[in-house]
Amino acid sequence: SFGDTKGIPARVARALRRNVMRVITSTWPDEFDFRRRDSIQIRGDSFFLRYYTGAATPPVHMDISVDAESGQQVANCIIYLTGNPEVDGGETVLGCLPSCSRHKCVCKATRISVSPEAGKLVIWRAYDSDGILNPLALHTALPVVKGIKLALCLKVRRRMTT
């Protein structure tokens, strides 16, 4: 990552948040409730990514952080700011865990590779409807072969109720 998002103008952050929430609720209408329990904080909880030729890429990981005030991270969003044809490589790869019979996947057959394209929004859930970790949320980035890949990463959080 190369920078936080505290400097994003408030009106830009509001518009971005509103549009991402609209996509999420239209895709999963019964899973997310941004009026009561779910939130996206553009300024502060999000961050920018920058990968370039020769830069290290992250290990395979799952984003499921917990924040005492904002709650559990339940979904991830990437908005690519650069991409084809200026960038070669740098795909985001969503994979799966070995032996995940609940989701009926076979690791080598279930990898999803997303090429960066400026303006493209990619969203994936960290958990399924039953609260079980989603094996497809295990992800990484492939090395950039040419150019600079820039992206904005957003976290969708759910406030925990007791």
mmCIF file of C-alpha atoms in Angstrom:
data_model
loop_
_atom_site.group_PDB
_atom_site.id
_atom_site.type_symbol
_atom_site.label_atom_id
_atom_site.label_comp_id
_atom_site.label_asym_id
_atom_site.label_seq_id
_atom_site.Cartn_x
_atom_site.Cartn_y
_atom_site.Cartn_z
ATOM 1 C CA SER A 1 0.000 0.000 0.000
ATOM 2 C CA PHE A 2 1.215 3.543 -0.517
ATOM 3 C CA GLY A 3 -1.231 5.835 1.171
ATOM 4 C CA ASP A 4 -4.222 6.339 3.369
ATOM 5 C CA THR A 5 -7.453 7.912 2.216
ATOM 6 C CA LYS A 6 -7.885 10.682 4.787
ATOM 7 C CA GLY A 7 -7.179 13.309 2.125
ATOM 8 C CA ILE A 8 -10.020 12.299 -0.204
ATOM 9 C CA PRO A 9 -12.507 15.184 -0.407
ATOM 10 C CA ALA A 10 -15.668 14.493 1.632
ATOM 11 C CA ARG A 11 -18.036 14.851 -1.339
ATOM 12 C CA VAL A 12 -15.966 12.409 -3.418
ATOM 13 C CA ALA A 13 -15.921 9.942 -0.504
ATOM 14 C CA ARG A 14 -19.720 10.231 -0.096
ATOM 15 C CA ALA A 15 -20.374 9.657 -3.804
ATOM 16 C CA LEU A 16 -17.987 6.720 -3.918
ATOM 17 C CA ARG A 17 -19.502 5.177 -0.794
ATOM 18 C CA ARG A 18 -23.062 5.633 -2.097
ATOM 19 C CA ASN A 19 -22.272 4.017 -5.460
ATOM 20 C CA VAL A 20 -20.389 1.050 -3.983
ATOM 21 C CA MET A 21 -23.221 0.449 -1.483
ATOM 22 C CA ARG A 22 -25.705 0.519 -4.373
ATOM 23 C CA VAL A 23 -23.750 -2.161 -6.263
ATOM 24 C CA ILE A 24 -23.407 -4.331 -3.157
ATOM 25 C CA THR A 25 -27.087 -4.154 -2.191
ATOM 26 C CA SER A 26 -28.230 -4.846 -5.750
ATOM 27 C CA THR A 27 -25.914 -7.880 -5.934
ATOM 28 C CA TRP A 28 -26.739 -9.262 -2.461
ATOM 29 C CA PRO A 29 -30.106 -7.662 -1.542
ATOM 30 C CA ASP A 30 -30.721 -9.907 1.477
ATOM 31 C CA GLU A 31 -27.178 -9.939 2.850
ATOM 32 C CA PHE A 32 -26.256 -6.302 3.515
ATOM 33 C CA ASP A 33 -28.056 -3.602 5.518
ATOM 34 C CA PHE A 34 -26.235 -0.269 5.306
ATOM 35 C CA ARG A 35 -28.956 1.490 7.284
ATOM 36 C CA ARG A 36 -28.506 -0.605 10.428
ATOM 37 C CA ARG A 37 -25.377 -2.744 10.653
ATOM 38 C CA ASP A 38 -23.060 -2.499 7.634
ATOM 39 C CA SER A 39 -20.742 0.367 6.730
ATOM 40 C CA ILE A 40 -18.041 1.517 4.340
ATOM 41 C CA GLN A 41 -15.686 4.235 5.556
ATOM 42 C CA ILE A 42 -13.854 5.732 2.589
ATOM 43 C CA ARG A 43 -11.741 8.226 4.516
ATOM 44 C CA GLY A 44 -9.469 6.429 6.965
ATOM 45 C CA ASP A 45 -10.444 2.731 6.825
ATOM 46 C CA SER A 46 -9.567 2.367 3.140
ATOM 47 C CA PHE A 47 -6.182 2.555 1.454
ATOM 48 C CA PHE A 48 -4.470 2.906 -1.907
ATOM 49 C CA LEU A 49 -2.359 0.168 -3.491
ATOM 50 C CA ARG A 50 0.544 0.652 -5.884
ATOM 51 C CA TYR A 51 2.367 -2.178 -7.625
ATOM 52 C CA TYR A 52 5.018 -1.709 -10.313
ATOM 53 C CA THR A 53 7.436 -3.889 -12.245
ATOM 54 C CA GLY A 54 9.743 -5.663 -9.824
ATOM 55 C CA ALA A 55 7.686 -4.762 -6.732
ATOM 56 C CA ALA A 56 6.895 -7.451 -4.197
ATOM 57 C CA THR A 57 3.326 -8.729 -4.189
ATOM 58 C CA PRO A 58 1.444 -9.761 -1.055
ATOM 59 C CA PRO A 59 1.341 -13.362 0.095
ATOM 60 C CA VAL A 60 -1.961 -15.171 -0.305
ATOM 61 C CA HIS A 61 -4.188 -13.793 2.447
ATOM 62 C CA MET A 62 -7.739 -13.173 3.613
ATOM 63 C CA ASP A 63 -8.917 -9.736 4.784
ATOM 64 C CA ILE A 64 -11.083 -10.251 7.864
ATOM 65 C CA SER A 65 -9.882 -7.587 10.297
ATOM 66 C CA VAL A 66 -11.953 -6.471 13.264
ATOM 67 C CA ASP A 67 -12.202 -2.866 14.439
ATOM 68 C CA ALA A 68 -13.703 -2.213 17.878
ATOM 69 C CA GLU A 69 -15.851 0.681 16.617
ATOM 70 C CA SER A 70 -16.604 -0.261 13.004
ATOM 71 C CA GLY A 71 -16.922 -4.028 13.396
ATOM 72 C CA GLN A 72 -15.881 -7.129 11.483
ATOM 73 C CA GLN A 73 -14.675 -6.843 7.887
ATOM 74 C CA VAL A 74 -17.184 -8.905 5.888
ATOM 75 C CA ALA A 75 -16.425 -7.932 2.281
ATOM 76 C CA ASN A 76 -13.691 -6.309 0.211
ATOM 77 C CA CYS A 77 -13.806 -3.939 -2.735
ATOM 78 C CA ILE A 78 -11.063 -2.933 -5.139
ATOM 79 C CA ILE A 79 -11.488 -0.063 -7.571
ATOM 80 C CA TYR A 80 -8.732 -0.105 -10.167
ATOM 81 C CA LEU A 81 -7.402 3.358 -10.970
ATOM 82 C CA THR A 82 -5.081 2.183 -13.770
ATOM 83 C CA GLY A 83 -5.113 -0.832 -16.035
ATOM 84 C CA ASN A 84 -4.975 -2.158 -19.569
ATOM 85 C CA PRO A 85 -3.354 -1.156 -21.907
ATOM 86 C CA GLU A 86 -0.932 0.796 -19.671
ATOM 87 C CA VAL A 87 -0.524 -2.137 -17.259
ATOM 88 C CA ASP A 88 0.421 -5.739 -18.033
ATOM 89 C CA GLY A 89 0.055 -8.289 -15.266
ATOM 90 C CA GLY A 90 -1.026 -7.311 -11.767
ATOM 91 C CA GLU A 91 -4.150 -9.448 -11.815
ATOM 92 C CA THR A 92 -6.024 -9.947 -8.553
ATOM 93 C CA VAL A 93 -6.385 -13.682 -8.017
ATOM 94 C CA LEU A 94 -9.144 -15.046 -5.829
ATOM 95 C CA GLY A 95 -8.599 -18.698 -4.976
ATOM 96 C CA CYS A 96 -9.921 -21.308 -2.623
ATOM 97 C CA LEU A 97 -8.786 -23.398 0.300
ATOM 98 C CA PRO A 98 -7.993 -27.076 -0.095
ATOM 99 C CA SER A 99 -10.728 -29.469 0.991
ATOM 100 C CA CYS A 100 -13.565 -26.973 1.091
ATOM 101 C CA SER A 101 -16.446 -29.352 0.495
ATOM 102 C CA ARG A 102 -19.002 -26.878 1.924
ATOM 103 C CA HIS A 103 -18.529 -24.633 -1.104
ATOM 104 C CA LYS A 104 -18.140 -27.579 -3.508
ATOM 105 C CA CYS A 105 -14.932 -26.256 -4.992
ATOM 106 C CA VAL A 106 -11.820 -27.946 -6.219
ATOM 107 C CA CYS A 107 -8.864 -25.642 -5.742
ATOM 108 C CA LYS A 108 -7.305 -25.833 -9.173
ATOM 109 C CA ALA A 109 -10.670 -25.342 -10.874
ATOM 110 C CA THR A 110 -11.920 -22.391 -8.834
ATOM 111 C CA ARG A 111 -9.345 -19.669 -9.171
ATOM 112 C CA ILE A 112 -10.669 -16.382 -10.455
ATOM 113 C CA SER A 113 -8.239 -13.948 -12.038
ATOM 114 C CA VAL A 114 -9.294 -10.323 -12.532
ATOM 115 C CA SER A 115 -7.235 -8.083 -14.820
ATOM 116 C CA PRO A 116 -6.893 -4.462 -13.741
ATOM 117 C CA GLU A 117 -8.899 -2.012 -15.845
ATOM 118 C CA ALA A 118 -9.294 1.626 -14.836
ATOM 119 C CA GLY A 119 -12.709 2.111 -13.226
ATOM 120 C CA LYS A 120 -13.434 -1.594 -12.697
ATOM 121 C CA LEU A 121 -14.959 -2.450 -9.313
ATOM 122 C CA VAL A 122 -14.339 -5.919 -7.857
ATOM 123 C CA ILE A 123 -16.233 -7.020 -4.742
ATOM 124 C CA TRP A 124 -15.991 -10.266 -2.837
ATOM 125 C CA ARG A 125 -17.494 -11.447 0.414
ATOM 126 C CA ALA A 126 -15.301 -12.810 3.199
ATOM 127 C CA TYR A 127 -18.185 -14.890 4.604
ATOM 128 C CA ASP A 128 -21.174 -16.696 3.124
ATOM 129 C CA SER A 129 -24.804 -16.210 4.237
ATOM 130 C CA ASP A 130 -24.296 -18.599 7.158
ATOM 131 C CA GLY A 131 -21.234 -16.755 8.479
ATOM 132 C CA ILE A 132 -18.768 -19.363 7.178
ATOM 133 C CA LEU A 133 -15.484 -18.078 5.733
ATOM 134 C CA ASN A 134 -15.663 -17.925 1.939
ATOM 135 C CA PRO A 135 -12.702 -19.842 0.473
ATOM 136 C CA LEU A 136 -12.778 -17.641 -2.624
ATOM 137 C CA ALA A 137 -11.845 -14.674 -0.400
ATOM 138 C CA LEU A 138 -8.295 -16.040 -0.095
ATOM 139 C CA HIS A 139 -6.445 -13.787 -2.562
ATOM 140 C CA THR A 140 -3.251 -12.175 -3.790
ATOM 141 C CA ALA A 141 -1.964 -9.989 -6.625
ATOM 142 C CA LEU A 142 0.204 -11.245 -9.476
ATOM 143 C CA PRO A 143 3.363 -9.313 -10.333
ATOM 144 C CA VAL A 144 3.081 -6.314 -12.653
ATOM 145 C CA VAL A 145 5.024 -6.919 -15.864
ATOM 146 C CA LYS A 146 4.660 -3.421 -17.309
ATOM 147 C CA GLY A 147 3.383 -0.117 -15.945
ATOM 148 C CA ILE A 148 2.035 0.818 -12.518
ATOM 149 C CA LYS A 149 -1.110 -0.700 -11.035
ATOM 150 C CA LEU A 150 -3.002 1.714 -8.790
ATOM 151 C CA ALA A 151 -6.125 0.742 -6.883
ATOM 152 C CA LEU A 152 -8.332 1.896 -4.043
ATOM 153 C CA CYS A 153 -9.209 -0.811 -1.501
ATOM 154 C CA LEU A 154 -12.376 -0.501 0.562
ATOM 155 C CA LYS A 155 -13.524 -2.571 3.528
ATOM 156 C CA VAL A 156 -17.163 -3.387 4.167
ATOM 157 C CA ARG A 157 -17.662 -3.795 7.907
ATOM 158 C CA ARG A 158 -20.480 -5.177 10.026
ATOM 159 C CA ARG A 159 -21.099 -3.934 13.545
ATOM 160 C CA MET A 160 -21.309 -6.828 15.933
ATOM 161 C CA THR A 161 -24.415 -7.095 18.070
ATOM 162 C CA THR A 162 -24.519 -8.681 21.481
#
